[in-house]
Short mmCIF file of C-alpha atoms in Angstrom, two decimals:
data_model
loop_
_atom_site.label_atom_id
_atom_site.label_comp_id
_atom_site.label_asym_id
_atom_site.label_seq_id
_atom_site.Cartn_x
_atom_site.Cartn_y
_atom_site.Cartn_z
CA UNK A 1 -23.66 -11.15 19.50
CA UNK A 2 -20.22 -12.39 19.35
CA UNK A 3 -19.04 -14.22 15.72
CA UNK A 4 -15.60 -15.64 17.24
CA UNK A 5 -14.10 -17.76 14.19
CA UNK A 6 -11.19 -18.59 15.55
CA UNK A 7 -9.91 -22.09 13.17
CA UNK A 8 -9.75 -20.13 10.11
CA UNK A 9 -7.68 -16.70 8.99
CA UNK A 10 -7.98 -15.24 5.56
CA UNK A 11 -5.89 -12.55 6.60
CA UNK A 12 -3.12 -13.80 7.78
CA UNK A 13 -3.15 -16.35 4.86
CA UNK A 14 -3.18 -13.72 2.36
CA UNK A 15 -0.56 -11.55 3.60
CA UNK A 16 2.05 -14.58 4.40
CA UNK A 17 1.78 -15.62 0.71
CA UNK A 18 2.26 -11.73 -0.39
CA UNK A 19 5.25 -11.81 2.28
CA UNK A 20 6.68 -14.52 0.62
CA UNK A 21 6.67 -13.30 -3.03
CA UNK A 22 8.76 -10.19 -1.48
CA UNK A 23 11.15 -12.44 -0.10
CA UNK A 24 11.73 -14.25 -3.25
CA UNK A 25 12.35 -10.97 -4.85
CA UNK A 26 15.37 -10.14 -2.57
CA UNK A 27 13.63 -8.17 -0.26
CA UNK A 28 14.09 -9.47 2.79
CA UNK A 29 11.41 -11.55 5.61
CA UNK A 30 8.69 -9.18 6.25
CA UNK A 31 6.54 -11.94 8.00
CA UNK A 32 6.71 -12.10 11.76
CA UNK A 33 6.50 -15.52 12.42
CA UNK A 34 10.07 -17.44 12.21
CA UNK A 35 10.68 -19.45 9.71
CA UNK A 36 13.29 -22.48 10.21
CA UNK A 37 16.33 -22.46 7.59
CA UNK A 38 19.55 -23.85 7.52
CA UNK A 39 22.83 -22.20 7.20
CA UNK A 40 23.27 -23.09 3.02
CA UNK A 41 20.04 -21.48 2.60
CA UNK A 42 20.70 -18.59 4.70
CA UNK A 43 24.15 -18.35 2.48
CA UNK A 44 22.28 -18.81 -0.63
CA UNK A 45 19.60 -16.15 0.03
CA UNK A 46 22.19 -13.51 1.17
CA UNK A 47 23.91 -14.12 -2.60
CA UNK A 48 20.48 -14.35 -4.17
CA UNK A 49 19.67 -10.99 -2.48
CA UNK A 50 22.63 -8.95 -2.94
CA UNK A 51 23.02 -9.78 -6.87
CA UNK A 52 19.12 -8.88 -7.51
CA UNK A 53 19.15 -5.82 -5.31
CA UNK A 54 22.63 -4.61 -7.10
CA UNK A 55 21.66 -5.23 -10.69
CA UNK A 56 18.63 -2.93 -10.20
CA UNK A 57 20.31 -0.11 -8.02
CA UNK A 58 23.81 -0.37 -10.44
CA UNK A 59 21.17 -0.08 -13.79
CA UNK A 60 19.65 2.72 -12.03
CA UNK A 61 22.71 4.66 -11.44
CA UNK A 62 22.88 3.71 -15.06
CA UNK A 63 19.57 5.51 -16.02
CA UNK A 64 20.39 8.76 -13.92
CA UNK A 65 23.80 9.02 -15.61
CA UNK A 66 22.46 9.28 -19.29
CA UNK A 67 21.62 12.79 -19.53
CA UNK A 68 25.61 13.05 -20.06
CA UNK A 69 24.76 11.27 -23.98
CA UNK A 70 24.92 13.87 -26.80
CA UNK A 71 23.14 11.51 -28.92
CA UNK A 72 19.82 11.44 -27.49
CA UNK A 73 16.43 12.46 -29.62
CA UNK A 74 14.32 14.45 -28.42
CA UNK A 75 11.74 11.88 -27.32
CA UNK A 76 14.71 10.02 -25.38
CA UNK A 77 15.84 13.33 -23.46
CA UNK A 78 12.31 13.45 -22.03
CA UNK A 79 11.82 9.55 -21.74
CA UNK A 80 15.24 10.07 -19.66
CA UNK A 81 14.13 13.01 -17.45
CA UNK A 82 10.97 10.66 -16.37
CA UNK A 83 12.85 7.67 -15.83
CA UNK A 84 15.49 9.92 -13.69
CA UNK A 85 12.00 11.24 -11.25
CA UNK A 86 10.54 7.60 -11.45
CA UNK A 87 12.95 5.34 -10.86
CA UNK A 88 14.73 6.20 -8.07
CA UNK A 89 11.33 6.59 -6.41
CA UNK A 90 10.59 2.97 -6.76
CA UNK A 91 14.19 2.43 -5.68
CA UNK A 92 13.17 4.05 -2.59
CA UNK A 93 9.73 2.51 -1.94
CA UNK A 94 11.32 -0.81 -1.39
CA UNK A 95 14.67 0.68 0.39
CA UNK A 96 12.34 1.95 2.85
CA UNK A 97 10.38 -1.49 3.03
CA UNK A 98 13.64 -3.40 3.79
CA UNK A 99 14.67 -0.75 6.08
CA UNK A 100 11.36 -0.94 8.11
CA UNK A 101 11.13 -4.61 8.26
CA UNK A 102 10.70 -4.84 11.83
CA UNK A 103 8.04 -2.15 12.45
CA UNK A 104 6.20 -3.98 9.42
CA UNK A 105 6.34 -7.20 11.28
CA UNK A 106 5.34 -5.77 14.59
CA UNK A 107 2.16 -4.37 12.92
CA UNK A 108 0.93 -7.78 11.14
CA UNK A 109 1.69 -9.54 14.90
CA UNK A 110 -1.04 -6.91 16.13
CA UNK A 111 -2.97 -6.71 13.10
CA UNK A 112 -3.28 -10.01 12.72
CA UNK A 113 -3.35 -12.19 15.67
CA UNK A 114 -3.65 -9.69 19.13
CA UNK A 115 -7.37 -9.48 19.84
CA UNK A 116 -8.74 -11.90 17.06
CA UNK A 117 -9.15 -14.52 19.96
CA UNK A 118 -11.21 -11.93 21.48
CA UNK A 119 -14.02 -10.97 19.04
CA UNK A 120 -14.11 -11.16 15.53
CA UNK A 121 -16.29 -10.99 12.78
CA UNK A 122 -15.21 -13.77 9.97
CA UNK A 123 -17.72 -12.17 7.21
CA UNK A 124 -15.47 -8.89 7.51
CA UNK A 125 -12.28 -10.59 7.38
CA UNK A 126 -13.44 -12.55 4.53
CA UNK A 127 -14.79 -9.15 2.68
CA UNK A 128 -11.44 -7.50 3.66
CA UNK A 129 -9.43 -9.97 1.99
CA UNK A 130 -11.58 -9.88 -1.30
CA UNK A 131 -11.07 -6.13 -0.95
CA UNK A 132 -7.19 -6.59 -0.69
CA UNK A 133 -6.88 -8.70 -3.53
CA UNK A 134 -8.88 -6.58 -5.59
CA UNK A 135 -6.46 -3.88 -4.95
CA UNK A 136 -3.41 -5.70 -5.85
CA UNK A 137 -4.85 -6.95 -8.61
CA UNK A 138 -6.16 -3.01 -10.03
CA UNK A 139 -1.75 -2.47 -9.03
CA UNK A 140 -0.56 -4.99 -11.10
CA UNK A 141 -2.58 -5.04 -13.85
CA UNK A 142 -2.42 -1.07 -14.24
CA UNK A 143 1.61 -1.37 -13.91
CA UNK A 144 2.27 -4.39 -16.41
CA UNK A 145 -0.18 -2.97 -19.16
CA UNK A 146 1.79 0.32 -18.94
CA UNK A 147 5.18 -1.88 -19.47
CA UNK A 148 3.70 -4.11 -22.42
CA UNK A 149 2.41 -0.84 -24.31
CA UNK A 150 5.69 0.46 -23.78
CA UNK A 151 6.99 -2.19 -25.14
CA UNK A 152 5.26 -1.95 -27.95
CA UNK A 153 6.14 1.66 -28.07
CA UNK A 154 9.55 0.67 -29.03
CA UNK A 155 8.86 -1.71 -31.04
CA UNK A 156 7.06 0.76 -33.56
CA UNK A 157 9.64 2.82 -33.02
CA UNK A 158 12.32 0.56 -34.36
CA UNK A 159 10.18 -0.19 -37.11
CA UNK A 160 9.04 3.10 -37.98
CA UNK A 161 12.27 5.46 -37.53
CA UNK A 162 14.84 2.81 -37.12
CA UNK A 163 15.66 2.96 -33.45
CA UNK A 164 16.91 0.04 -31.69
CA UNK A 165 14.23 -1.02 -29.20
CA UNK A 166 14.59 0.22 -25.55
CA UNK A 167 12.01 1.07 -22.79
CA UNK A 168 14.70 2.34 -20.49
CA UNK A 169 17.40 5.41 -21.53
CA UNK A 170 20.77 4.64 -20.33
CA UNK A 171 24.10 6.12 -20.59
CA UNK A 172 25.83 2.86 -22.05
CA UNK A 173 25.23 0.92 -23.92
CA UNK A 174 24.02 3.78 -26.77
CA UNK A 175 22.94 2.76 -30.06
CA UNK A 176 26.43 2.75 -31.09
CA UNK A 177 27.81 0.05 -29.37
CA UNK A 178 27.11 -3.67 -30.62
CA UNK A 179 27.87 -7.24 -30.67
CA UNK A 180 26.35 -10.29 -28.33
CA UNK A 181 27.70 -9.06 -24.89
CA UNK A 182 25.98 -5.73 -25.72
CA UNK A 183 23.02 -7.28 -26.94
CA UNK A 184 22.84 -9.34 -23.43
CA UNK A 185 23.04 -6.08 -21.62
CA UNK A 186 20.14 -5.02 -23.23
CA UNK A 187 17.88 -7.86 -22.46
CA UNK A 188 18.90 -7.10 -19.05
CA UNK A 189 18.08 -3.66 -19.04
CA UNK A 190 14.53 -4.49 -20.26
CA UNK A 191 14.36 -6.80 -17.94
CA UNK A 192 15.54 -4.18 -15.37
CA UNK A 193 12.53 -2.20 -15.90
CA UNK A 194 10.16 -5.39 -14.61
CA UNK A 195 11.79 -6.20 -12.08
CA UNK A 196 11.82 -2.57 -10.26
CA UNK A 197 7.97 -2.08 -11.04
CA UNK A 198 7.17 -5.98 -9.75
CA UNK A 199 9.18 -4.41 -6.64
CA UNK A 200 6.91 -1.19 -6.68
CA UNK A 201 3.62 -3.55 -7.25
CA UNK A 202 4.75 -6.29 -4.06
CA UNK A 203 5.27 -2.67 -1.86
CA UNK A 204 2.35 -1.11 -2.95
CA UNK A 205 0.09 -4.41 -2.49
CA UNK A 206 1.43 -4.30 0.79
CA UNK A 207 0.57 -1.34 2.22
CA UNK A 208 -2.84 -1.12 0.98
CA UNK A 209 -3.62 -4.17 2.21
CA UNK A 210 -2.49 -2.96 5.34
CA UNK A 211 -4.28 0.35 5.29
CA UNK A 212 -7.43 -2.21 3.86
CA UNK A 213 -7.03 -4.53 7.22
CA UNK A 214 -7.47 -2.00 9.54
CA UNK A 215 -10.15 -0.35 7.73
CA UNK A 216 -12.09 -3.21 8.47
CA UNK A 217 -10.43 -3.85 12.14
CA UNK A 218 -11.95 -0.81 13.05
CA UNK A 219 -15.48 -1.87 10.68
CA UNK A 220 -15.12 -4.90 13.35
CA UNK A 221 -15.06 -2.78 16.42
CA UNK A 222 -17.95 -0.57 15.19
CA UNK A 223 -19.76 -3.74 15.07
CA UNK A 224 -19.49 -5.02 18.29
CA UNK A 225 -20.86 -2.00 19.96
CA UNK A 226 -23.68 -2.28 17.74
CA UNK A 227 -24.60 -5.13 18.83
CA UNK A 228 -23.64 -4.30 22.30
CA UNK A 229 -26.60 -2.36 22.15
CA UNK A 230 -28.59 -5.27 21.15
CA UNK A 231 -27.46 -6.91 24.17
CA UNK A 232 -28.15 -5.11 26.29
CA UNK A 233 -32.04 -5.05 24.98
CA UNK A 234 -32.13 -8.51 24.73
CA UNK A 235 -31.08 -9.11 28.69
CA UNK A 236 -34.02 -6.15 29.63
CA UNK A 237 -36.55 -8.16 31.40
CA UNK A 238 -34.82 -11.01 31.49
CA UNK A 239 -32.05 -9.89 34.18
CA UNK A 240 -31.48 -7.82 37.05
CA UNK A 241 -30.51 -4.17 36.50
CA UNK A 242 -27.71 -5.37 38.36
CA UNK A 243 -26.55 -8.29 36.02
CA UNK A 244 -27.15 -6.20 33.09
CA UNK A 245 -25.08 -3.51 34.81
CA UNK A 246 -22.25 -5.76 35.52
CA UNK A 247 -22.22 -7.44 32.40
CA UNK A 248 -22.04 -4.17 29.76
CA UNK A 249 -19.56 -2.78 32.10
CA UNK A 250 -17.35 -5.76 30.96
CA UNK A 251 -17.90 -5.92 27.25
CA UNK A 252 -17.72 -1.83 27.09
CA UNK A 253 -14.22 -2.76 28.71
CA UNK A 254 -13.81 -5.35 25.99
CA UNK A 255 -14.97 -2.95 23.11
CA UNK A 256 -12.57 -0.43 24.40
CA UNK A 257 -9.40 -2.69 24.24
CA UNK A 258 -10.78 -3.46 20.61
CA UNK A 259 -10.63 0.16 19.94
CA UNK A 260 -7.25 0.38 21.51
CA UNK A 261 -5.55 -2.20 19.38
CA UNK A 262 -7.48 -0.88 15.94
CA UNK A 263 -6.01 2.74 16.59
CA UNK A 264 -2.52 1.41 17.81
CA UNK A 265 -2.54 -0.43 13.97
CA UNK A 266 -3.74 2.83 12.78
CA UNK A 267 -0.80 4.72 14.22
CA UNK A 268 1.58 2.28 13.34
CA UNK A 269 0.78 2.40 9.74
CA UNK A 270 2.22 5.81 9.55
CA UNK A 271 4.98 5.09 11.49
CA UNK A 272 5.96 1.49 9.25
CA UNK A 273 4.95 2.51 5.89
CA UNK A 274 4.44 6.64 5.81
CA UNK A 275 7.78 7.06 4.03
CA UNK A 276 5.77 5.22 0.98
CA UNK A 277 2.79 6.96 1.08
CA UNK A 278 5.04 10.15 0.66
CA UNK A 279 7.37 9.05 -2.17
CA UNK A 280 3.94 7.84 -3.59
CA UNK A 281 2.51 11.86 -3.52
CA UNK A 282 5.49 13.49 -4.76
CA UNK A 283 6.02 10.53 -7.85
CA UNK A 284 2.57 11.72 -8.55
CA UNK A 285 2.40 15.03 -8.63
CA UNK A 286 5.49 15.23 -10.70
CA UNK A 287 5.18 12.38 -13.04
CA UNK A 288 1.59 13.06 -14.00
CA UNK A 289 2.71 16.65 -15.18
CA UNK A 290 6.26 15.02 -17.14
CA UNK A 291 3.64 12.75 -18.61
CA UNK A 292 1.05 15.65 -19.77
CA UNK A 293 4.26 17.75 -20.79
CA UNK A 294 5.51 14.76 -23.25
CA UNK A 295 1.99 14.94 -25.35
CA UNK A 296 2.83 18.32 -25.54
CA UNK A 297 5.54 18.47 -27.01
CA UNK A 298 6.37 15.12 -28.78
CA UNK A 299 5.01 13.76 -32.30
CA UNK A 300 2.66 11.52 -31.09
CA UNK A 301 1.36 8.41 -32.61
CA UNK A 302 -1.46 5.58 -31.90
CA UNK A 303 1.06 3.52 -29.57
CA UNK A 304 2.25 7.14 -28.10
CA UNK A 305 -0.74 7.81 -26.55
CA UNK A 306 -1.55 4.45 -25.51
CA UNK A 307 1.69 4.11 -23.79
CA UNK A 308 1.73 7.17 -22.27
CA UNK A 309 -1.84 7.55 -21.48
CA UNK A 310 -1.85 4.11 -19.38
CA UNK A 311 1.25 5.53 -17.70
CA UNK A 312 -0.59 8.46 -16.60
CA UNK A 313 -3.46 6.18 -15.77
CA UNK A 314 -1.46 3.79 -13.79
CA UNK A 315 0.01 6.69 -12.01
CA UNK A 316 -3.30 7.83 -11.09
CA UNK A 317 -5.06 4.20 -10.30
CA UNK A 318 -1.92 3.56 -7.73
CA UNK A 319 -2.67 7.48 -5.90
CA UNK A 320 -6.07 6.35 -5.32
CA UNK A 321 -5.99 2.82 -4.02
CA UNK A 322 -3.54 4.60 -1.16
CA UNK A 323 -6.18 7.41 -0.59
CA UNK A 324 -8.88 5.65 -0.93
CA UNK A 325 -7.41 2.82 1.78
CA UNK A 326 -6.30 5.58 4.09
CA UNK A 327 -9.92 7.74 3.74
CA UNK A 328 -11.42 4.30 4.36
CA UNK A 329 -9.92 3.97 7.68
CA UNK A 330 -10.92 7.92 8.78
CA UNK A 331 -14.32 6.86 7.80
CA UNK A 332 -14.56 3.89 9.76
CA UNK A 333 -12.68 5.63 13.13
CA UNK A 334 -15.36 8.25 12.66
CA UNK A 335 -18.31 5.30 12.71
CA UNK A 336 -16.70 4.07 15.57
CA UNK A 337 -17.60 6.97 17.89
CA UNK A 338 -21.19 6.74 16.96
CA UNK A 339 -21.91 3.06 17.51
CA UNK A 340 -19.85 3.31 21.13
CA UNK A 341 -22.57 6.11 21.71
CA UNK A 342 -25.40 4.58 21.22
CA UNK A 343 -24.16 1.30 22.48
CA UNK A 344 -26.80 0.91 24.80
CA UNK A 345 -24.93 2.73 27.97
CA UNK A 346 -28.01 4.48 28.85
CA UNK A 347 -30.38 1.74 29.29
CA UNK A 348 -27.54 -0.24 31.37
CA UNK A 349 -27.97 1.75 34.48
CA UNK A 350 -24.68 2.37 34.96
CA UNK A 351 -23.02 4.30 38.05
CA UNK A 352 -21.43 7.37 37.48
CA UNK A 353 -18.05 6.00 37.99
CA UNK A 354 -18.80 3.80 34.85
CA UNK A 355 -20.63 6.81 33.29
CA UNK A 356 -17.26 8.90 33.63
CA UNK A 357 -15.49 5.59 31.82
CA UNK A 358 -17.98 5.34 29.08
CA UNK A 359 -17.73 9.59 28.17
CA UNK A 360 -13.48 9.28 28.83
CA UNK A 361 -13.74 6.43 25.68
CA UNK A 362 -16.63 8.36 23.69
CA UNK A 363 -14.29 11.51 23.80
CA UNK A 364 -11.24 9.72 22.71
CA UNK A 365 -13.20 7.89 19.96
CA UNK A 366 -14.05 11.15 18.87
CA UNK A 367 -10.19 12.01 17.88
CA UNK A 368 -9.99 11.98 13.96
CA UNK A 369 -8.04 9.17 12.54
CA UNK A 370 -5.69 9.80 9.32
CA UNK A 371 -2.94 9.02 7.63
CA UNK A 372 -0.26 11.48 6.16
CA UNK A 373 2.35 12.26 3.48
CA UNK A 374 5.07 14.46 4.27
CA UNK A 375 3.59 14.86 8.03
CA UNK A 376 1.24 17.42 6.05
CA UNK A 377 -0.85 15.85 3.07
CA UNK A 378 -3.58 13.99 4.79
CA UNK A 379 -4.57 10.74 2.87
CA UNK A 380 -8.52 10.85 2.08
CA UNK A 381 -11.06 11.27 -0.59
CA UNK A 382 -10.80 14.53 -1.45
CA UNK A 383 -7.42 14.84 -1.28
CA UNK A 384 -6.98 12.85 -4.43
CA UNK A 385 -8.35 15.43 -6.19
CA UNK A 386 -6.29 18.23 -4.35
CA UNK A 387 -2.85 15.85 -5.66
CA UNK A 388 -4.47 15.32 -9.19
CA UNK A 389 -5.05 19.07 -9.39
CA UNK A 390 -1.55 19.90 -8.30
CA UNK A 391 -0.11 17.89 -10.76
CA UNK A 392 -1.81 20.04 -13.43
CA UNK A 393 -0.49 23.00 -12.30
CA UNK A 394 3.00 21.36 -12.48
CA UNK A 395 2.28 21.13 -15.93
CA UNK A 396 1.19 24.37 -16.44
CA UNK A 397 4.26 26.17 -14.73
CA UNK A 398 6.54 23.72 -16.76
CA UNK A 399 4.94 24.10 -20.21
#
């Protein structure tokens, strides 16, 4: 029954090397295990930090401040109200990550390590991690695609009607201003732009595969009381009642720890990365219907639409990886209470002492498991649509 693998950990692998790439980008040590470093480099990364972390909250500030230009177009008016919603909500994804660093840590110990020397399944783990890295890999490629078109947006544009290639509106420089120093400031505030969506993209790979881990934790723990079960066929005629007794009274005890740790992830989710999953609802809700209201009302062209309609798909693709991870894990709480059911208690002869155990842990299996935004929008599968729906209507109240 048991499929202990205990040499080898995708998981952890995989998240230490995403933990690292955050920590190169300024954000801080999200991994719980120490890591040895001397004072220079503890002086260098402070400097390191602070300079990448200003230059995109100082060019932000920058962004928010342009609706005092009188010479904006019409396109860069609503380009600027976007950016003004948008921005600082990636801004505040990864505040919120650097200001949770030590709940995140605490859940990856658990996650990762607490009862893997216990029972495991390494097929899972291995399917988890392909699952993980197909989600950060949908995040990424959505998000850059939606920058390069953008790009290319501009780059029309300047062609086309003679404006001087941006992605981002600011309030200085304006199209006024020139010479190298300006120029340089420019570059920057392109590059700006990529480096606060590769922020959004490490955040966002990071709590799916969270939300994707203990999906399967819990796929883990429906699995052992399925083959509890088996067990406990396997031993009839080949024990005593009383051996088989004794020994399912154990592993139920076992597969109820399991179940302990999977939900304590499960809560803990909420607790380390909720603030995420909300910023993630309300950037949706109102950025899909800016987006819709722009092809409303804007001249539109060939690299228009394609800019703006990967933007809108991006936005979408990023809502559902979080509600699909988070309905994953209700599903797989749900399965839970219907393999510990039938996981072979009856044929165990148990005493009613142990019968009162086994009902007490079937009951409490039987508590839904979700994940919210707000404390009030529950993450699942058919919320999507209910968010995706109440974007439209932000459209049509605006337009």
């Amino acid at each position: 029954m048991d499929a202990r693998r205990n040499d080898v950990n995708p998981q952890k692998y995989y998240v230490k090397k995403l933990c690292k790439i955050i920590y190169f980008m300024g954000l801080g040590d999200c991994w719980y295990e120490r890591t040895e470093q001397s004072r220079m480099q503890k002086i260098l990364y402070a400097i390191w930090a602070t300079l990448i972390n200003s230059f995109i909250i100082l060019n932000t500030i920058n962004e928010l401040l342009a609706f005092l230009r009188t010479d904006l177009s019409v396109k860069e008016k609503n380009d600027s109200i976007q950016f003004r919603f948008a921005h600082p909500c990636l801004c505040g994804k990864y505040i919120f990550l650097v200001l949770q660093k030590h709940r995140i840590r605490a859940l990856f110990e658990r996650l990762l390590e607490a009862s893997r020397s216990v029972y495991t399944v390494f097929e899972v783990e291995k399917r988890s991690v392909w699952q993980a890295k197909l989600c950060c890999l949908v995040l990424a490629a959505s998000s850059y695609c939606t920058l390069l078109f953008t790009v290319v947006d501009a780059i029309v544009g300047y062609f086309t009607q003679g404006i001087k290639i941006r992605t981002e509106v600011v309030l200085y420089p304006t199209p006024a201003h020139s010479g190298l120093l300006i120029n340089l400031l420019r570059l920057l505030i392109e590059v700006h732009w990529w480096c606060i969506v590769t922020n959004m993209i490490l955040v966002d790979c990071l709590s799916s595969v969270a939300m994707v881990y203990v999906a399967h934790k819990l796929m883990i723990v429906k699995l052992y009381f399925q083959n509890l079960r088996q067990k406990v066929i396997s031993n009839i005629g080949k024990k005593s009642d009383l051996e088989i007794q004794k020994e399912y009274e154990m592993d139920f005890i076992t597969g109820v720890k399991l179940h302990k740790d999977a939900l304590w992830c499960a809560k803990n989710i909420q607790y380390a990365l909720g603030n995420v999953y909300s910023i993630q609802v309300f950037e949706s809700i109102t950025l899909l219907g800016m987006c819709m209201v722009k092809m409303a009302k804007i001249d539109i062209n060939l690299t228009f639409i394609l800019a703006n309609g990967l933007y809108l798909v991006c936005v979408v693709i990023i809502t559902g990886v979080y509600f699909s991870s988070a309905g994953n894990i209700t599903y797989e709480a749900y399965e839970v209470h219907n393999a510990m059911f039938h996981s072979g208690w009856e044929l165990a002869h148990l005493s009613p002492a142990s019968r009162a155990v086994v009902l007490v842990a079937i009951q409490r299996s039987q508590v839904p498991v979700f994940l919210t935004a707000f404390g009030v929008v529950v993450l699942s599968h058919n919320n999507f649509i209910s968010v995706v729906r109440a974007s439209y209507s932000f459209f049509a109240v605006t337009y």
